PDB file of C-alpha atoms in Angstrom:
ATOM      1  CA  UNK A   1       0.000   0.000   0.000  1.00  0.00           C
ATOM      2  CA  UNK A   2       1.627   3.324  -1.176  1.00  0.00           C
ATOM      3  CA  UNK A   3       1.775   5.936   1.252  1.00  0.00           C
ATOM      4  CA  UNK A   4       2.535  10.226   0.717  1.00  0.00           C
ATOM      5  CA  UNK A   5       2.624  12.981   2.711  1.00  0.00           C
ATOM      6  CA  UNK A   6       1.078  16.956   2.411  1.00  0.00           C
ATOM      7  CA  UNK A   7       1.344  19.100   4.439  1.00  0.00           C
ATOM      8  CA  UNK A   8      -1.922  21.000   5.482  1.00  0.00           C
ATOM      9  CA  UNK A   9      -2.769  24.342   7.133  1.00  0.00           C
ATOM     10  CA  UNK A  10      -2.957  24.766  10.720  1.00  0.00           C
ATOM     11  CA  UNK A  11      -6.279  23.723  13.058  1.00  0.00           C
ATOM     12  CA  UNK A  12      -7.716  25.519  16.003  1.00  0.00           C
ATOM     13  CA  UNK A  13      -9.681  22.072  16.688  1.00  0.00           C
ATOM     14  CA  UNK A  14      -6.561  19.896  17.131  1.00  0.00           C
ATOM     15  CA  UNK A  15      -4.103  19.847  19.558  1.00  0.00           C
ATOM     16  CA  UNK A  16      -2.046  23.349  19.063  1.00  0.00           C
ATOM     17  CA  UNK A  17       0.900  21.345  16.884  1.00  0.00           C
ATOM     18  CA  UNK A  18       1.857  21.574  13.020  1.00  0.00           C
ATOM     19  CA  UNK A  19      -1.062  19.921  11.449  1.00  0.00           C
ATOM     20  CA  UNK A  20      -0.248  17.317   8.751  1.00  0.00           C
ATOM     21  CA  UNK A  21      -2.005  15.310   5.881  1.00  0.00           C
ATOM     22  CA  UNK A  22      -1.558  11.192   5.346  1.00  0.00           C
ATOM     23  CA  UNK A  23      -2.093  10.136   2.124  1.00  0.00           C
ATOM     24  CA  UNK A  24      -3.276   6.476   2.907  1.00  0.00           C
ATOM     25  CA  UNK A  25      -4.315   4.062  -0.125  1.00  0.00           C
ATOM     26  CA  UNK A  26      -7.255   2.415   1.336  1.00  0.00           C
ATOM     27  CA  UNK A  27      -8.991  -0.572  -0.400  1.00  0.00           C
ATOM     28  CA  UNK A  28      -7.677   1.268  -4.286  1.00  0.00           C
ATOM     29  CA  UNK A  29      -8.258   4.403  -2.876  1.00  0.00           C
ATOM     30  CA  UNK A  30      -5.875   7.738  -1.759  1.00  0.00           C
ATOM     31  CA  UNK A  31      -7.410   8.802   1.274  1.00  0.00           C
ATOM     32  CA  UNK A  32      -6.356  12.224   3.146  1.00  0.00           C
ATOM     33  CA  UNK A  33      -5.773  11.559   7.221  1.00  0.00           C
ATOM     34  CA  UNK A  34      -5.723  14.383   9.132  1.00  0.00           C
ATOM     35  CA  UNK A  35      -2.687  14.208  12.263  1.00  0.00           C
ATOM     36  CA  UNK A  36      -0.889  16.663  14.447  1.00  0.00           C
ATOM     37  CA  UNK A  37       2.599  17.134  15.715  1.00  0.00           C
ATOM     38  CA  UNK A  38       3.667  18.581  18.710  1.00  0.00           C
ATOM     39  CA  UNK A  39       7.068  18.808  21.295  1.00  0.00           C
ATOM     40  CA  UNK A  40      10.285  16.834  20.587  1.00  0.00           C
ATOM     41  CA  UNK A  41      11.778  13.750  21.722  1.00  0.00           C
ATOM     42  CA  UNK A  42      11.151   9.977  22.038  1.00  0.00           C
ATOM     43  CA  UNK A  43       7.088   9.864  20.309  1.00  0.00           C
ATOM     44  CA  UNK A  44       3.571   9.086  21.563  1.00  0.00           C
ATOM     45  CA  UNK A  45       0.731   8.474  19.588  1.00  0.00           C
ATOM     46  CA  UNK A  46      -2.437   9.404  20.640  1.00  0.00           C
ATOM     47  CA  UNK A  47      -5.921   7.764  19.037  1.00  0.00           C
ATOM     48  CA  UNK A  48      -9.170   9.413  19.955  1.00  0.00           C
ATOM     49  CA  UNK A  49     -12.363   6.955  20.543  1.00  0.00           C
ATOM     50  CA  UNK A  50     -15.048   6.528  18.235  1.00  0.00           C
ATOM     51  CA  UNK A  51     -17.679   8.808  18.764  1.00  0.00           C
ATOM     52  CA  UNK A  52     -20.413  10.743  17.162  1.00  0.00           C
ATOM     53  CA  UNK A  53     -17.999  13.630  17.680  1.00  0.00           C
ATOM     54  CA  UNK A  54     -14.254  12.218  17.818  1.00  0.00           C
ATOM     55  CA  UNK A  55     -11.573  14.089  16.890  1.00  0.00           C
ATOM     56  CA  UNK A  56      -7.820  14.303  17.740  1.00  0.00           C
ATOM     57  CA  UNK A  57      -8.976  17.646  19.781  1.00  0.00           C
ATOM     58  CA  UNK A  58     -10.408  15.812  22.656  1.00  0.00           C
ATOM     59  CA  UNK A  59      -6.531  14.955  23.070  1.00  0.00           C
ATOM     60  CA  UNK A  60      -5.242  18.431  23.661  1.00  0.00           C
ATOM     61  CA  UNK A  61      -4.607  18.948  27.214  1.00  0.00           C
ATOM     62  CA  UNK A  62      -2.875  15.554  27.305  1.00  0.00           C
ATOM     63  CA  UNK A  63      -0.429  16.226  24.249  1.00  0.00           C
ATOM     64  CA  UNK A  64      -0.076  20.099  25.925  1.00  0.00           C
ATOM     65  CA  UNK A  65       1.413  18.479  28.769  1.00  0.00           C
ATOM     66  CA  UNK A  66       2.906  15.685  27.137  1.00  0.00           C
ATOM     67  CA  UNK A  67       4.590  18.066  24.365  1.00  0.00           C
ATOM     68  CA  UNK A  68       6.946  19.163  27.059  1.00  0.00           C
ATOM     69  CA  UNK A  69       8.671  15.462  27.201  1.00  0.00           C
ATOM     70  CA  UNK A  70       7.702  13.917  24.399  1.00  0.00           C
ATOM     71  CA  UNK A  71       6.940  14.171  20.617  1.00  0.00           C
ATOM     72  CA  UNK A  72       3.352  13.986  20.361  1.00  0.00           C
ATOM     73  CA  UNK A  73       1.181  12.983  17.754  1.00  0.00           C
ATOM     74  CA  UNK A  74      -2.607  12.842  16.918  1.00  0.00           C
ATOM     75  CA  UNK A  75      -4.988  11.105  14.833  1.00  0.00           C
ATOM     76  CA  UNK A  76      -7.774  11.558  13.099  1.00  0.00           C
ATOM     77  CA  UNK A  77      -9.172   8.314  11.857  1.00  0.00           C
ATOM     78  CA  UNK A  78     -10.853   8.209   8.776  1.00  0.00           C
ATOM     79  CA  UNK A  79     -14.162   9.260   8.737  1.00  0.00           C
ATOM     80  CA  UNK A  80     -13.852  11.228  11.531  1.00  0.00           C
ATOM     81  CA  UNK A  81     -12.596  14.449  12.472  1.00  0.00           C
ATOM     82  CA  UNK A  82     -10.539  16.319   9.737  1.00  0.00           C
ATOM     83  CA  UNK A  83      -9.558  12.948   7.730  1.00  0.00           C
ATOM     84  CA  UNK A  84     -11.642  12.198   4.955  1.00  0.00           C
ATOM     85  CA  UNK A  85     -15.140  11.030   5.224  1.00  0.00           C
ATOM     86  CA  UNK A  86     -15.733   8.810   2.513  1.00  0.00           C
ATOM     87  CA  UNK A  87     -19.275   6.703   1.764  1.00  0.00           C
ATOM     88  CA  UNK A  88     -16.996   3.414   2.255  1.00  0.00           C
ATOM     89  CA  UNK A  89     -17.610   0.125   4.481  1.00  0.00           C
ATOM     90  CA  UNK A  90     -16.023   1.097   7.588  1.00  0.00           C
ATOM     91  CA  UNK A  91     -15.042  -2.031   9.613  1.00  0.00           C
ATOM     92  CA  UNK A  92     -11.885  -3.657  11.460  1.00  0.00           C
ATOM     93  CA  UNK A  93     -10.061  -4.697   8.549  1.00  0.00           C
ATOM     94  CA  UNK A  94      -9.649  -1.302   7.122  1.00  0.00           C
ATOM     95  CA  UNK A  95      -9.319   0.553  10.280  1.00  0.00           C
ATOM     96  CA  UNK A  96      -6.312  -1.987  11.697  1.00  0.00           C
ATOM     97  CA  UNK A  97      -4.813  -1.389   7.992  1.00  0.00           C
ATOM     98  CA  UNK A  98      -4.518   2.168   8.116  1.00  0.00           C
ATOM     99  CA  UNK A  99      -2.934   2.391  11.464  1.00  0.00           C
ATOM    100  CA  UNK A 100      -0.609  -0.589  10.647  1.00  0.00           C
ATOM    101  CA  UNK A 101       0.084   1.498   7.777  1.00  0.00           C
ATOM    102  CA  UNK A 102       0.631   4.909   9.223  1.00  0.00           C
ATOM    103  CA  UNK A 103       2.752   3.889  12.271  1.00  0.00           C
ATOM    104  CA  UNK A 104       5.005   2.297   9.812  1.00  0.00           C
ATOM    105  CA  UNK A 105       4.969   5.662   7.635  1.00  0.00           C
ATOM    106  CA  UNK A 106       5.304   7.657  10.211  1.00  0.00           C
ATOM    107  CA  UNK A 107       7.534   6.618  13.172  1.00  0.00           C
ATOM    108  CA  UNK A 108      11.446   5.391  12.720  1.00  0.00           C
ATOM    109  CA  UNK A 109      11.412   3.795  16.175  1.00  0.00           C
ATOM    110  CA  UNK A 110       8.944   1.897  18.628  1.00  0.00           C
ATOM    111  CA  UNK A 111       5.932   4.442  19.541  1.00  0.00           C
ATOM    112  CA  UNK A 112       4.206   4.771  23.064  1.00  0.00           C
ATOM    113  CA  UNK A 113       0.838   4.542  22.408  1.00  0.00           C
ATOM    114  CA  UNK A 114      -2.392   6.743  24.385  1.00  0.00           C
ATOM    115  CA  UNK A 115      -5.465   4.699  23.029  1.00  0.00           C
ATOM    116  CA  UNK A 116      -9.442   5.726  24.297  1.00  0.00           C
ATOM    117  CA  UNK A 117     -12.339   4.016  24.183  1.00  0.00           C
ATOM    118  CA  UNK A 118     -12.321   1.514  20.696  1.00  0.00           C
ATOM    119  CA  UNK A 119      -8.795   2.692  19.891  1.00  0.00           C
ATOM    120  CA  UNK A 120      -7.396   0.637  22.524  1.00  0.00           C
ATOM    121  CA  UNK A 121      -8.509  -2.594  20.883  1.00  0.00           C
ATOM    122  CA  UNK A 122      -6.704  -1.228  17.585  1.00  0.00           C
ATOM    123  CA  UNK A 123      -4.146  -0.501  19.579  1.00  0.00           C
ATOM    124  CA  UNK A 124      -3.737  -3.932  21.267  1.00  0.00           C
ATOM    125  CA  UNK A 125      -4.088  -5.642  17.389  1.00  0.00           C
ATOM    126  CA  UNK A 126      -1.294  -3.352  16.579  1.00  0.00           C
ATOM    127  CA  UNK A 127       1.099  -4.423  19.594  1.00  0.00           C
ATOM    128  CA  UNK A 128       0.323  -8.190  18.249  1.00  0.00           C
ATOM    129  CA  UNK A 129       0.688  -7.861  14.520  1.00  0.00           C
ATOM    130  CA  UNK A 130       3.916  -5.322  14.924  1.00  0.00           C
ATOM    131  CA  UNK A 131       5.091  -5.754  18.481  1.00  0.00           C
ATOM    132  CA  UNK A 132       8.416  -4.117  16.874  1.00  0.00           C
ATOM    133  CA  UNK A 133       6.757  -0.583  16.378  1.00  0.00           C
ATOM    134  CA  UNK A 134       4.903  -0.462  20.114  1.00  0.00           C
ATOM    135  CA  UNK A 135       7.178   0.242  22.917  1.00  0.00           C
ATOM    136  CA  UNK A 136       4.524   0.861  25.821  1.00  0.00           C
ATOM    137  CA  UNK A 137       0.884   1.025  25.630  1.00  0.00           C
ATOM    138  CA  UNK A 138      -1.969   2.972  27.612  1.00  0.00           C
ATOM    139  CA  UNK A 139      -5.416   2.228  27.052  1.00  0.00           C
ATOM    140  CA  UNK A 140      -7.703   5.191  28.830  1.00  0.00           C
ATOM    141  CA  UNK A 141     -11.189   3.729  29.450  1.00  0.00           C
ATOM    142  CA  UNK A 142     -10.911   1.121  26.904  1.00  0.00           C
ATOM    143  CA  UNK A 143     -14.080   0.033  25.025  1.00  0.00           C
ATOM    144  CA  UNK A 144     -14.873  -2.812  22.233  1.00  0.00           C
ATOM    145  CA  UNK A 145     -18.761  -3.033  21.942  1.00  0.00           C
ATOM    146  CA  UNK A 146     -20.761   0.071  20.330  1.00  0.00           C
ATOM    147  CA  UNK A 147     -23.621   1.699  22.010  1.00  0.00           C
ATOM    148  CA  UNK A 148     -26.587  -0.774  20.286  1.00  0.00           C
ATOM    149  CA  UNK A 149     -24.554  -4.240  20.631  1.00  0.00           C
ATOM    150  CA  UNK A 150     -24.005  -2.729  24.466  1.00  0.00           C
ATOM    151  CA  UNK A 151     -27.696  -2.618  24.717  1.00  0.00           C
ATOM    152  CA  UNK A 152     -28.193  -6.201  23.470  1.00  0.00           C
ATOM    153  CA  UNK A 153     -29.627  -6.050  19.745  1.00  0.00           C
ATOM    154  CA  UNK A 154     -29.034  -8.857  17.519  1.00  0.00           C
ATOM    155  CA  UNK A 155     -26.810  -8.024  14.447  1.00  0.00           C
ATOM    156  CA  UNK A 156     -29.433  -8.053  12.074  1.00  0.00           C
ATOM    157  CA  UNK A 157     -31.713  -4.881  13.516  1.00  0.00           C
ATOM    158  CA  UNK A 158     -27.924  -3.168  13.735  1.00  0.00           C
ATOM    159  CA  UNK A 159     -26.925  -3.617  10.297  1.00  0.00           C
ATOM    160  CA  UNK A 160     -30.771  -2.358   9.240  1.00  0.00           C
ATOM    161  CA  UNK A 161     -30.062   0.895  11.305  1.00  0.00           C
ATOM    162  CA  UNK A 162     -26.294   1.138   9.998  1.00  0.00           C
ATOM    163  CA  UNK A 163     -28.087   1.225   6.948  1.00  0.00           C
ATOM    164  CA  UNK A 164     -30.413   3.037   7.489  1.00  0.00           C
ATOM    165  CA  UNK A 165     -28.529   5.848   8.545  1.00  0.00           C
ATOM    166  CA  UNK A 166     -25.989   5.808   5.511  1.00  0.00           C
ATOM    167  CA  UNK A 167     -29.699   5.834   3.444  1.00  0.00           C
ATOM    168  CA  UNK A 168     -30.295   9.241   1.895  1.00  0.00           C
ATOM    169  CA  UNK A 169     -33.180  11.618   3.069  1.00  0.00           C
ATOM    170  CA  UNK A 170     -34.399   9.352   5.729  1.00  0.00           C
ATOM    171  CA  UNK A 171     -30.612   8.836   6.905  1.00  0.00           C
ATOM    172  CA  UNK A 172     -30.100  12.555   6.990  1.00  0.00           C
ATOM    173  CA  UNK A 173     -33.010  12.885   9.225  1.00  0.00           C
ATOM    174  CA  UNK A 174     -31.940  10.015  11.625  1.00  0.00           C
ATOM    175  CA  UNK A 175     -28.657  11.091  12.105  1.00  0.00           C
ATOM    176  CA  UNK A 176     -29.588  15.303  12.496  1.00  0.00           C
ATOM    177  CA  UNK A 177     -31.865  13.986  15.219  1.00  0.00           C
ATOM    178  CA  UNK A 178     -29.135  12.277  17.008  1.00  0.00           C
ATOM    179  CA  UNK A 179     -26.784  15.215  16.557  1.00  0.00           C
ATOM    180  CA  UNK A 180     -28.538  18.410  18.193  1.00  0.00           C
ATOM    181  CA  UNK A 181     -26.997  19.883  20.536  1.00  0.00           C
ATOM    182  CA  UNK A 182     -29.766  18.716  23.073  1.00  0.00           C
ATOM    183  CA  UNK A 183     -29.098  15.366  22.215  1.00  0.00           C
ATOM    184  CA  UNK A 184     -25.192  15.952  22.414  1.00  0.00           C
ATOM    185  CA  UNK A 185     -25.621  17.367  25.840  1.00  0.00           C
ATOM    186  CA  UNK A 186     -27.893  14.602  26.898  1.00  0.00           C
ATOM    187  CA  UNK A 187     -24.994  11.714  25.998  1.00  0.00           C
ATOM    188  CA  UNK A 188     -22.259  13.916  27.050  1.00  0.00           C
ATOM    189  CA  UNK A 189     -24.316  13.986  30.777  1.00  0.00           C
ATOM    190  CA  UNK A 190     -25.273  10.061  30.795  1.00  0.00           C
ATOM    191  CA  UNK A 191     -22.017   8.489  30.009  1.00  0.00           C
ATOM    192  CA  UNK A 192     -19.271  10.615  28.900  1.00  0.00           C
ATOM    193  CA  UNK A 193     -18.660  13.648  30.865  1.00  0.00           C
ATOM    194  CA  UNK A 194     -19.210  13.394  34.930  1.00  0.00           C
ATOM    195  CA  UNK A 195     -18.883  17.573  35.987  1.00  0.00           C
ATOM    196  CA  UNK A 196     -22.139  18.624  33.497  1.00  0.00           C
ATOM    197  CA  UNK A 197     -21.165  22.113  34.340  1.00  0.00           C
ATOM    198  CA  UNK A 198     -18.823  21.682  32.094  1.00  0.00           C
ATOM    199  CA  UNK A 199     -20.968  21.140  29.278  1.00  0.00           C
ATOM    200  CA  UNK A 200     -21.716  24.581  28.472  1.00  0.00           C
ATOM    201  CA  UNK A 201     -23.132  25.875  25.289  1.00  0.00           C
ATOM    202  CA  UNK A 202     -19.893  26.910  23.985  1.00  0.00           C
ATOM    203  CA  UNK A 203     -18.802  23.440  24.616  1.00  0.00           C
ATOM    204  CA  UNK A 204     -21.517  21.717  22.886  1.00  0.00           C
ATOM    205  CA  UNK A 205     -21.704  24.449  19.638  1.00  0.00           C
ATOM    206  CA  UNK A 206     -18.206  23.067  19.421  1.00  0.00           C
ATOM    207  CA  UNK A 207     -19.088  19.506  19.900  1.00  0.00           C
ATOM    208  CA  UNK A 208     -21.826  19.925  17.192  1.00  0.00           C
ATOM    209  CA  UNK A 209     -19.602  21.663  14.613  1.00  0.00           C
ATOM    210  CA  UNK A 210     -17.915  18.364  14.481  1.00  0.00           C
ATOM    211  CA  UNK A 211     -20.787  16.523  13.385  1.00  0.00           C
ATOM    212  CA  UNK A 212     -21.797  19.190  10.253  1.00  0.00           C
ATOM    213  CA  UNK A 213     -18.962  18.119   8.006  1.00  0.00           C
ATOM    214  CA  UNK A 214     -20.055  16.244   4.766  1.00  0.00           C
ATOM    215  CA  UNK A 215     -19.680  12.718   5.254  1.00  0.00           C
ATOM    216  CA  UNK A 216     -20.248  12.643   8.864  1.00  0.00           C
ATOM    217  CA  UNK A 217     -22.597  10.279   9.279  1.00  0.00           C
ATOM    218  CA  UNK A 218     -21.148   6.862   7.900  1.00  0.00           C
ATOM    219  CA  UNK A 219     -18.364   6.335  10.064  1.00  0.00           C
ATOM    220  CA  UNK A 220     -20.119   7.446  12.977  1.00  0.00           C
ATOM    221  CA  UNK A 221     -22.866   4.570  11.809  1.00  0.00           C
ATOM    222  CA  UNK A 222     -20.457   1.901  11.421  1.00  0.00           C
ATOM    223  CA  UNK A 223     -19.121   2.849  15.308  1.00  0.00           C
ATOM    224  CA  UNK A 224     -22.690   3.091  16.755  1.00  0.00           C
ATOM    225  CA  UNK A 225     -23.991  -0.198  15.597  1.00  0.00           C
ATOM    226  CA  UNK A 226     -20.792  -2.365  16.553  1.00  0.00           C
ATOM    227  CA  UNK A 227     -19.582  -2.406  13.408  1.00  0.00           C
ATOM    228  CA  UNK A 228     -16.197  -1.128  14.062  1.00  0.00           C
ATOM    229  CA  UNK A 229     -15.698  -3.208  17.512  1.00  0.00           C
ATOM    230  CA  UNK A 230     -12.422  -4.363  17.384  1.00  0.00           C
ATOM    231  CA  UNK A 231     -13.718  -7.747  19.036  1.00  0.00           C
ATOM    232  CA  UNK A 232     -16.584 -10.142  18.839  1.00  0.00           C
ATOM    233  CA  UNK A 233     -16.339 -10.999  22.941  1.00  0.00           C
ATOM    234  CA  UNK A 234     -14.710 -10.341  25.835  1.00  0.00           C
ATOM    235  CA  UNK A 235     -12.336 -13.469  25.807  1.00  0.00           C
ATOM    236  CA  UNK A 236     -10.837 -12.051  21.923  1.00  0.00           C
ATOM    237  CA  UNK A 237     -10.699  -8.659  23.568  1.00  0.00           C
ATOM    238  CA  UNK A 238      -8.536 -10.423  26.811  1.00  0.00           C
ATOM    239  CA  UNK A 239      -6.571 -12.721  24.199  1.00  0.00           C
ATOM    240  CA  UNK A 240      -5.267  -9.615  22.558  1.00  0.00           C
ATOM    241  CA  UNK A 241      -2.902  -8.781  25.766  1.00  0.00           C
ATOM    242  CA  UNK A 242      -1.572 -12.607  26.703  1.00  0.00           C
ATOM    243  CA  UNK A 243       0.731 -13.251  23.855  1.00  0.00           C
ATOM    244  CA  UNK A 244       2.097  -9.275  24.266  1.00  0.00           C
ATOM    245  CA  UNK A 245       5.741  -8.280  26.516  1.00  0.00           C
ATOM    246  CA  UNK A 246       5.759  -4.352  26.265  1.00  0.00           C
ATOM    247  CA  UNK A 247       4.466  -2.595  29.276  1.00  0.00           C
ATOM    248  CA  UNK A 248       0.946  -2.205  29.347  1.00  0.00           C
ATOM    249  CA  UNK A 249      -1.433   0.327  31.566  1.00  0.00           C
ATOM    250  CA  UNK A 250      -5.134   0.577  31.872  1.00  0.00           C
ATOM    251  CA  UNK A 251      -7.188   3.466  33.241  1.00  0.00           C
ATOM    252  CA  UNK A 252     -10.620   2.129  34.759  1.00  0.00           C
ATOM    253  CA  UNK A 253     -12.824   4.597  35.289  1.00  0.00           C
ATOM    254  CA  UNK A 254     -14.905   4.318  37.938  1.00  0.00           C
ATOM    255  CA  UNK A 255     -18.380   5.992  36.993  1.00  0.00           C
ATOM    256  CA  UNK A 256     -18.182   4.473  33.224  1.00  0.00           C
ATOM    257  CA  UNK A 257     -21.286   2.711  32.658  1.00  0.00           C
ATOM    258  CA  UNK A 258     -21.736  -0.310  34.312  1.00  0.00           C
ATOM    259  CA  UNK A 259     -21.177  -2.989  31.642  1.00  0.00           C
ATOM    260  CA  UNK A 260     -18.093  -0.663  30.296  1.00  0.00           C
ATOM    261  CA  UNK A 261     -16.879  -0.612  33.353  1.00  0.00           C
ATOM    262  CA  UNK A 262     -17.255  -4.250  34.088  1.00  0.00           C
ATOM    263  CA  UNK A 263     -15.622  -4.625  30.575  1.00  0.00           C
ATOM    264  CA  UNK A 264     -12.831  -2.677  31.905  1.00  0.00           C
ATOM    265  CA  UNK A 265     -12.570  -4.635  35.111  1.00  0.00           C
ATOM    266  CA  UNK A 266     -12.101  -8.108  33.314  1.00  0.00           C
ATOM    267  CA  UNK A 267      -8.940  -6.181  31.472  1.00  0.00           C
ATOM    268  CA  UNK A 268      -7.487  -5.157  34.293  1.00  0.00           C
ATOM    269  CA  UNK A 269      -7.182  -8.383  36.104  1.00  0.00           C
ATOM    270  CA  UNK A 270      -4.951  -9.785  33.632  1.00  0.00           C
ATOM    271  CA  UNK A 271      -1.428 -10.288  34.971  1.00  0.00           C
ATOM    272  CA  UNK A 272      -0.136  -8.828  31.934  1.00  0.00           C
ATOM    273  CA  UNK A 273      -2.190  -4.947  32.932  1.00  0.00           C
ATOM    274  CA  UNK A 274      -1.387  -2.602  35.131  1.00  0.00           C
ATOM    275  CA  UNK A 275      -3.958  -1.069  36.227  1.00  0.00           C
ATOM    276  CA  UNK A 276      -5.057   3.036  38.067  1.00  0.00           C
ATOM    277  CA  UNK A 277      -8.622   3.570  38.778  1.00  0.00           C
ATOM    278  CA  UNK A 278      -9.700   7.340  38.317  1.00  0.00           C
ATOM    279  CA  UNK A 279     -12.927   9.237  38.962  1.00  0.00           C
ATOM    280  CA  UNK A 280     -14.549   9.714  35.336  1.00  0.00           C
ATOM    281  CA  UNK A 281     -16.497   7.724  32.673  1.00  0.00           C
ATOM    282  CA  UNK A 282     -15.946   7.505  28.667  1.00  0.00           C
ATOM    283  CA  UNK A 283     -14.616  10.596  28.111  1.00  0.00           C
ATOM    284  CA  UNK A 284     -12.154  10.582  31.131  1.00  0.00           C
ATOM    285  CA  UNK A 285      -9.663  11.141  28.775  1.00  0.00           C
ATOM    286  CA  UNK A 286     -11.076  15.023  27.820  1.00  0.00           C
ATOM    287  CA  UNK A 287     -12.755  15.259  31.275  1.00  0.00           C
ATOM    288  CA  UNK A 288      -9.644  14.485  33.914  1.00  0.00           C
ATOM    289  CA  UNK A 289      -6.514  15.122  31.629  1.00  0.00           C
ATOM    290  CA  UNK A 290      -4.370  16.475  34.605  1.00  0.00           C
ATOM    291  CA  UNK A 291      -5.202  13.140  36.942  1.00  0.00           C
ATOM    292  CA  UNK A 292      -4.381  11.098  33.752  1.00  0.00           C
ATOM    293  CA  UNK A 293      -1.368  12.494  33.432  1.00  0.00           C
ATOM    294  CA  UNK A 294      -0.202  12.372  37.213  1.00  0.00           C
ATOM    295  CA  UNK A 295      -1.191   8.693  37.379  1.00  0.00           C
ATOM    296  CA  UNK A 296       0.895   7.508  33.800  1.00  0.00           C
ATOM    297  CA  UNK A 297       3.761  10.190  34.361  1.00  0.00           C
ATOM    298  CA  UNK A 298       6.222   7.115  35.930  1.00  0.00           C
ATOM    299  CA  UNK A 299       4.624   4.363  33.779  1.00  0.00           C
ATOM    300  CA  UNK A 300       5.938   6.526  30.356  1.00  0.00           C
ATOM    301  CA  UNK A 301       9.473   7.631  32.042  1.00  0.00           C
ATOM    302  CA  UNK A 302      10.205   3.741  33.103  1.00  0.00           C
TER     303      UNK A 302
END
């Protein structure tokens, strides 16, 4: 798979660095992936989790403080954020292709890796398929079923509403629904933020910006409906860590939703984890970036 590079113009939604564009070939096709650069010295790589509204921006305070040590960088995966948003199939395969293919682009020497949410199961696939390229990993409230496969429905209703929401007209309508800003709030308040006075409206204007883009809504779909999980069941998600040797850490946080968190709690038994617990939920990451950081500060400088 042939990779480029362009360089792009500077974002105020990203993480404050020199903003650059991937040019990924995925499945016959040059796709543009948005990623950010910031401090000097031995790198990170930090990957958002799927959301509605992921971008590399809910990374910032972490790379701000990480910038100082470290060189930082941020993704956008495709179909989010400022990477391409194409009407394509979005599922494991092609997501655990491009970041096989970009950490291999992009880094000369094993990577730490931050991971939230979904990422950390792409993450943990990377480790085992190029344990070369991952010298330590962190996986920040780390996720692998999507909101309607959490909630129990079979496959085939979540493939109809995948569907359904990459359908145009009736599509459009499903997925501006699920993307007002009272309906943003509303999530952000049940499961990813735990202060809600820090949803305020500027917050949530910003949050909703995200989700205007063309293209928006397929990716997003794909995540939603469990078709980007990077596992089929817990024991796949726990086989990912046995066969691994590089240092691994896992933030629990403790008022993620109850089967996330017991998801979360059957990770962090392994032998193989260590393991912080810190007050938060899904977007602890965002949320709590200075506890993060005062709880993994040792972990990275080992």
């Amino acid at each position: 798979m042939t990779t480029t590079f362009t360089p792009a113009t500077a974002s105020n939604t990203g993480i404050g660095g020199t903003v650059k564009k991937y040019t990924w070939n995925g499945q016959d096709t040059e796709y543009q992936i948005a990623y950010e650069t910031l401090g000097t010295g031995e790198p990170v790589l930090l990957l958002p989790a799927f959301s509605t509204v992921s971008t590399r921006g809910e990374m910032k305070e972490i790379a701000r403080m990480l910038s100082s040590e470290y060189r930082v960088v941020a993704l956008d995966w495709l179909g989010f954020g400022e990477s391409d948003r194409p009407r394509v199939d979005y599922n494991p395969d092609l997501f655990n292709k491009l970041l096989q293919d970009f950490v291999s682009s992009v880094f000369e020497q094993p990577v730490i890796i931050l991971a939230a949410g979904h990422a950390a199961g792409y993450a943990l696939q990377l480790a085992n398929t190029q344990p070369e390229m991952v010298a330590k990993l962190v996986l920040i409230a780390p996720t692998w079923q999507g909101p309607l496969r959490v909630m129990g429905l079979p496959q085939t209703i979540r493939d109809g509403v995948k569907n359904l929401v990459r359908s145009p007209i009736v599509g459009q309508l499903l997925y501006y629904f699920n993307t007002t800003p009272s309906f943003l709030r509303l999530m952000y308040k049940r499961h990813v933020y735990v202060d809600e006075a820090k949803l305020t409206p500027e917050f949530i204007a910003q949050k909703h910006q995200v989700t205007q883009k063309t293209g928006s809504r397929y990716a997003p779909a794909a995540f939603v409906t469990g078709n980007l999980d990077p596992a089929s069941s817990r024991e796949e998600m726990l086989n990912y860590f046995r066969s691994l040797s590089m240092p691994i850490l896992l933030v629990l946080a403790e008022q993620a939703p109850p089967q996330s968190k017991a998801e979360m709690t059957s990770m962090a038994k392994l032998e193989r984890v260590q393991a912080i617990k810190l007050s938060g939920t899904l977007g602890i990451h965002e949320e709590y970036p200075e506890a993060i950081m005062s709880s993994i500060g040792d972990f990275l400088r080992a």
